[in-house]
Every structure is written in structure tokens, then in C-alpha cells.
mmCIF file of C-alpha atoms in Angstrom:
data_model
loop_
_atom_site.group_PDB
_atom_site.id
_atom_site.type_symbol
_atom_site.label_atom_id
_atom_site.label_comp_id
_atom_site.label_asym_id
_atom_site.label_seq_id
_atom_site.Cartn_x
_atom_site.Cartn_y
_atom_site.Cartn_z
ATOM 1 C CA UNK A 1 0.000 0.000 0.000
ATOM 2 C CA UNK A 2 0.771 3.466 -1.025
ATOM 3 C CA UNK A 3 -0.287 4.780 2.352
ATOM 4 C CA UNK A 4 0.278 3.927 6.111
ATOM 5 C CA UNK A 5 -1.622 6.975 8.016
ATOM 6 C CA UNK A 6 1.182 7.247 10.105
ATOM 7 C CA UNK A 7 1.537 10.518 9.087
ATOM 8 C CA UNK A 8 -1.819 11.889 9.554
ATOM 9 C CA UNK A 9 -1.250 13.699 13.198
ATOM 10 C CA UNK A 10 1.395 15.690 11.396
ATOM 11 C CA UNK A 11 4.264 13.834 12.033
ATOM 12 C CA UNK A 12 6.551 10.836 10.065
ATOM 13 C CA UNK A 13 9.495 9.085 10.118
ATOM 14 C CA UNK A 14 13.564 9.761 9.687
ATOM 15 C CA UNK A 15 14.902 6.704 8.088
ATOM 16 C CA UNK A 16 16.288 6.155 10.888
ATOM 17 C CA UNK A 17 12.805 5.087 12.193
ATOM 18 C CA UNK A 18 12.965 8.638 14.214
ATOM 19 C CA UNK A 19 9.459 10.637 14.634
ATOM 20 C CA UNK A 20 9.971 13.932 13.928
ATOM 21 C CA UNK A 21 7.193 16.832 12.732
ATOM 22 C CA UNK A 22 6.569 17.412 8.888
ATOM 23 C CA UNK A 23 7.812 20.971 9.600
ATOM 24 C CA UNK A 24 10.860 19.820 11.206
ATOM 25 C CA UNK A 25 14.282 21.463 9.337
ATOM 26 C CA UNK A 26 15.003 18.223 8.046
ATOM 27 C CA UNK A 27 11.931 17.143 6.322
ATOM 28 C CA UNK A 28 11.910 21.188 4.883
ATOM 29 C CA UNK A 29 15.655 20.584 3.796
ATOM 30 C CA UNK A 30 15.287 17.275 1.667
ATOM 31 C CA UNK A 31 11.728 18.004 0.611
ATOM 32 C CA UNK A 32 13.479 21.143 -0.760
ATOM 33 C CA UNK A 33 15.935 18.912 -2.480
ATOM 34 C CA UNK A 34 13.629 16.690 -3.548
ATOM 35 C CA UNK A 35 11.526 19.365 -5.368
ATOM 36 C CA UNK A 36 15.161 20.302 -6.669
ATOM 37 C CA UNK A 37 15.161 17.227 -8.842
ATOM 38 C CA UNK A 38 11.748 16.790 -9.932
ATOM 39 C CA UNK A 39 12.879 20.318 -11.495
ATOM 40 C CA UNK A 40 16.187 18.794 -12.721
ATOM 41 C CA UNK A 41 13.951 15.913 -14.333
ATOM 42 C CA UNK A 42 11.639 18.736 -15.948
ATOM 43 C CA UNK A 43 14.919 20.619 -17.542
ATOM 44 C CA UNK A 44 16.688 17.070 -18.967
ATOM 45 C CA UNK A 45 13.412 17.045 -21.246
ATOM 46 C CA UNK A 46 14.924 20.233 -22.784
ATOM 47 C CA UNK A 47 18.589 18.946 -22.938
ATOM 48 C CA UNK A 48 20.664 16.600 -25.502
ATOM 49 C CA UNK A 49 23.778 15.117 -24.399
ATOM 50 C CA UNK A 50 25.989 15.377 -22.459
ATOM 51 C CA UNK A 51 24.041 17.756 -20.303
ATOM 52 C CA UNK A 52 21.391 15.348 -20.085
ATOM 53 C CA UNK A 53 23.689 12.445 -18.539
ATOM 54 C CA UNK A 54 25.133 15.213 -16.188
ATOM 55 C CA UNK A 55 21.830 15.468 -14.615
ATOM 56 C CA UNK A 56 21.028 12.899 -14.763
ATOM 57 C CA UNK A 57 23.667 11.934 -12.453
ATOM 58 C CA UNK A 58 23.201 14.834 -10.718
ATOM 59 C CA UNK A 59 19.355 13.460 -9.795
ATOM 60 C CA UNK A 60 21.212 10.492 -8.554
ATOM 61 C CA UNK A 61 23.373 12.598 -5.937
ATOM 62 C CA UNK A 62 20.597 14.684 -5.084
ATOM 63 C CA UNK A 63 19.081 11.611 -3.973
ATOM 64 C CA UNK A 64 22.082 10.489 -1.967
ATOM 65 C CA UNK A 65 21.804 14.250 -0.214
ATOM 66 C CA UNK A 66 18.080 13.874 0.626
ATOM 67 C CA UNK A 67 19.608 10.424 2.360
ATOM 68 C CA UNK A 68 21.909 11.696 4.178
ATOM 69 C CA UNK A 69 19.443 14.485 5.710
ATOM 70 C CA UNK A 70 17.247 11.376 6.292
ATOM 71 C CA UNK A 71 19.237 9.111 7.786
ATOM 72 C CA UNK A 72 22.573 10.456 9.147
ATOM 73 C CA UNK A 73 26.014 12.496 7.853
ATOM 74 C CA UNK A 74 28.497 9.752 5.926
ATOM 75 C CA UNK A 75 29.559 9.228 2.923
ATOM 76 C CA UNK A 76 26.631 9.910 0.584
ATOM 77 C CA UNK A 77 28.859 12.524 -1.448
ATOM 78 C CA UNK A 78 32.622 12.056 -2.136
ATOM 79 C CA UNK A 79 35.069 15.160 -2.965
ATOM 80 C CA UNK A 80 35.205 13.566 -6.478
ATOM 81 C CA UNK A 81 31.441 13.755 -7.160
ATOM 82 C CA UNK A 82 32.238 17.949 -5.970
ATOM 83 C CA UNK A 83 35.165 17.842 -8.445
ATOM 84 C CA UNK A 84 33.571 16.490 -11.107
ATOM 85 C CA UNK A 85 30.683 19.104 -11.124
ATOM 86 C CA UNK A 86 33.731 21.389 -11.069
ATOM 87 C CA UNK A 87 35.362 19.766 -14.202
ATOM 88 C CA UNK A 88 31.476 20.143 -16.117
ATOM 89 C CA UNK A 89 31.167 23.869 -14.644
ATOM 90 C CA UNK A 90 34.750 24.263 -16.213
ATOM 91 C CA UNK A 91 34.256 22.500 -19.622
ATOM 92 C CA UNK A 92 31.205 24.749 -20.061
ATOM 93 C CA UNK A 93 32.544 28.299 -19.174
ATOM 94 C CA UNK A 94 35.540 27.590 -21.629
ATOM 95 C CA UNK A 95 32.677 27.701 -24.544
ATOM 96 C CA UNK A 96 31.686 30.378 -23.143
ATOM 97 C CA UNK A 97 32.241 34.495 -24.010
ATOM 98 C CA UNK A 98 33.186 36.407 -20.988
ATOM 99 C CA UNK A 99 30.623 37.292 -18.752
ATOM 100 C CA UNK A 100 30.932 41.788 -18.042
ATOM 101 C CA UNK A 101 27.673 41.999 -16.638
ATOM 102 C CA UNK A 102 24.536 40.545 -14.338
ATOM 103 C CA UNK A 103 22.192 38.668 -16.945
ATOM 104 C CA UNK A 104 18.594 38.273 -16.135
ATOM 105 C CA UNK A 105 17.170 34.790 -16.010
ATOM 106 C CA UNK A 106 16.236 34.454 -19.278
ATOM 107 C CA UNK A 107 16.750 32.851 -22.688
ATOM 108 C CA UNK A 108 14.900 29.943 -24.223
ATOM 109 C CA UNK A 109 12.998 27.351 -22.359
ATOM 110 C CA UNK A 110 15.887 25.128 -21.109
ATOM 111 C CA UNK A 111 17.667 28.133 -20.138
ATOM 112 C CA UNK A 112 14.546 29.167 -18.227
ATOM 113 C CA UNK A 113 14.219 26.177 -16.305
ATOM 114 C CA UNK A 114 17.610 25.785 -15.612
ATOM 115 C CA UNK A 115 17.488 28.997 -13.877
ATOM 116 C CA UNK A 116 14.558 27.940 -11.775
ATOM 117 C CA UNK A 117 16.281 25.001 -11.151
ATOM 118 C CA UNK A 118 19.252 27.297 -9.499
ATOM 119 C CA UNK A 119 17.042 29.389 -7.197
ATOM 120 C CA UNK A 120 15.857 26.180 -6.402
ATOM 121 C CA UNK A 121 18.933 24.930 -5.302
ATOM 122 C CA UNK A 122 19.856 27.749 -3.491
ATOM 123 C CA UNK A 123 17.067 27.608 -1.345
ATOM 124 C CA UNK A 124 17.637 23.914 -0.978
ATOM 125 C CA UNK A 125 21.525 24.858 0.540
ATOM 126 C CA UNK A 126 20.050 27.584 2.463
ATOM 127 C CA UNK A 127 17.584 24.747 4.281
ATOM 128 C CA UNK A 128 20.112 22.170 4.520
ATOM 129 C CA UNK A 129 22.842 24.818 6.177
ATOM 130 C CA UNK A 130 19.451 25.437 8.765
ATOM 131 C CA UNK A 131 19.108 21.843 9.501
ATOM 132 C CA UNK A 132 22.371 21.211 10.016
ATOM 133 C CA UNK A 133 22.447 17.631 9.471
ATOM 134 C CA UNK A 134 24.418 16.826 6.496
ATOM 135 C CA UNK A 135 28.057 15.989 5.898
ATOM 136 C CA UNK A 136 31.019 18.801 4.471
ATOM 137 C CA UNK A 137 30.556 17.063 0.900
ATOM 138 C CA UNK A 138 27.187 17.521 0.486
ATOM 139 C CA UNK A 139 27.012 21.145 1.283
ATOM 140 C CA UNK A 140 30.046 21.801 -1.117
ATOM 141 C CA UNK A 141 28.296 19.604 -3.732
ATOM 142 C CA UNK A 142 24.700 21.508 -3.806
ATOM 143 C CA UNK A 143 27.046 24.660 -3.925
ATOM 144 C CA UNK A 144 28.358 23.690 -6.880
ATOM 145 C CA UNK A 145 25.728 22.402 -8.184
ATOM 146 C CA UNK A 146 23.906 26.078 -8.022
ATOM 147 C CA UNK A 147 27.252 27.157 -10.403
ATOM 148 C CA UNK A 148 26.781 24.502 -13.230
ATOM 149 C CA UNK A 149 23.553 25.338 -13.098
ATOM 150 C CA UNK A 150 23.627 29.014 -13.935
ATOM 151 C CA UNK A 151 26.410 28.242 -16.224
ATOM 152 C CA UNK A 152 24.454 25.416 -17.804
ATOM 153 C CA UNK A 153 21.127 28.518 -18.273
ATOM 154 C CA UNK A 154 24.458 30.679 -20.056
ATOM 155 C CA UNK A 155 25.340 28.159 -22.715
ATOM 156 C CA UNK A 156 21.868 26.453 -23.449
ATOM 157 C CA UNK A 157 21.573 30.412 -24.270
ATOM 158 C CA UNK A 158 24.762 30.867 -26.368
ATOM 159 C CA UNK A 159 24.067 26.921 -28.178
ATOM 160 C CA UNK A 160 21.293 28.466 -29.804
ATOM 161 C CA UNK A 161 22.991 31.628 -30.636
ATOM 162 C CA UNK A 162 21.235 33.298 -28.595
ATOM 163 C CA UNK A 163 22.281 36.722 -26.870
ATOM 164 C CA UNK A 164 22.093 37.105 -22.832
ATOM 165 C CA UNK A 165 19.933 39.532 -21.435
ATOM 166 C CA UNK A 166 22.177 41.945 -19.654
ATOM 167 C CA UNK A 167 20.897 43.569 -16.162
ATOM 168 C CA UNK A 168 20.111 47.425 -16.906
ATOM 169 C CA UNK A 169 19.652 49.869 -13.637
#
């Protein structure tokens, strides 16, 4: 059965069989998450490779992060998953022009969700650094992960030759 009723008084369980409320800072911090990659699922239907087997991958680690704020702090994320988000962030600002200015969240559809995928994700670090239950490498990991995705918005922009919206005061 899809549902138990356990949850109906308001509460549910940690995987660690813990009772905790549904507004507790850990349930806000990987639901957060979680709505993080039902987003990233939404923006790989816009997305040919590789970016599309970088998040997916990336779905895969958010998933590990939404365990580790559900069960305990371990190894979930390694430094090399944070590197190799670094490597992608990298290999996508060298095909890149130089960025002089603030650009608004715009652009074509994948670039649109991409960028609501990175406020997303911002709000998701912002939750998990209030719950303050997961490890070093998962904080550092959704951190990056808010950079490849803004620089991910820039090039689905510049791929379709495309020019970014500059901020004007």
C-alpha cells in the first residue's frame, strides 16, 4: 500500500525510524531537495547530451543528499562527485564568451528552467545549512551544483545563438 496513516497527526518518520514533525528542518531541507530534482527531471526534457547524462547523475546525488538528511552524515557525497561538477562547470565556461555583466534569467525554455532550477537549489543549501544535518561534501556539492547550473542557463543560451539579457539599472 501506497499509504500507512502514520503521518496523519502531522508527524513521520527519519529513516532512521525517528518521529519527527513534517515541519521539522530536516523534512523542509530534503523536501526542498527533492523538489530540486523533480525540477532537474523537468529541464533534462529540454537537454541533448551530455548535459542530459550530467543530470542525470546529478538526480542520482541529489538523492544520496536527501539520504543523508534522512538518515545520518556519511559518505553519501565524495570530494570527487564535488570535483567532477567542477570539471562540467569548467568545460562549459571555456565555450563560453566572458561574462561583463549581471544577466537576467532568461533565454529559451531550457535556459529558463535551468534557472529555476538554481534558485531552487539555493534555497535547498540555504535549508540544509538550517538543519544542520548533512556531511562537508554535500554542502560543497549543492554549492556547486547552483554554479553549473547558472552556467548550464548561459550556454543552453549561447548553443542556440542566442544573446544574454544583460541587467540594466
Amino acid at each position: 500500500m501506497i499509504y500507512t496513516k502514520t503521518g496523519d497527526q502531522g508527524e513521520t518518520s527519519l529513516a532512521n525510524g525517528q518521529r519527527v514533525s513534517k515541519t521539522d528542518a530536516r523534512l523542509e531541507a530534503y523536501g526542498t531537495v527533492d523538489e530540486l530534482n523533480s525540477y532537474v527531471g523537468w529541464l533534462r526534457v529540454c537537454c541533448d547530451e551530455p548535459a542530459n547524462s550530467q543530470l542525470r547523475r546529478i538526480q542520482n546525488k541529489l538523492f544520496n543528499i536527501g539520504a543523508s538528511l534522512s538518515c545520518a552524515p556519511g559518505e553519501w557525497i565524495r570530494p570527487d562527485d564535488v570535483h567532477e561538477l567542477e570539471e562540467w562547470i569548467d568545460g562549459i565556461q571555456a565555450q563560453l564568451p566572458p561574462m561583463h555583466a549581471f544577466v537576467l534569467p532568461s533565454g529559451n525554455e531550457a535556459a529558463g528552467r535551468c534557472h529555476i532550477c538554481r534558485t531552487v537549489c539555493r534555497r535547498a543549501e540555504r535549508r540544509m545549512i538550517e538543519a544542520d544535518s548533512c556531511g562537508e561534501q554535500e554542502r560543497k556539492y549543492i554549492n556547486r551544483l547552483s554554479d553549473y547550473l547558472f552556467v548550464l542557463a548561459r550556454y543552453l543560451v549561447h548553443l542556440k545563438g542566442e544573446n544574454e539579457e544583460k541587467w540594466q539599472k
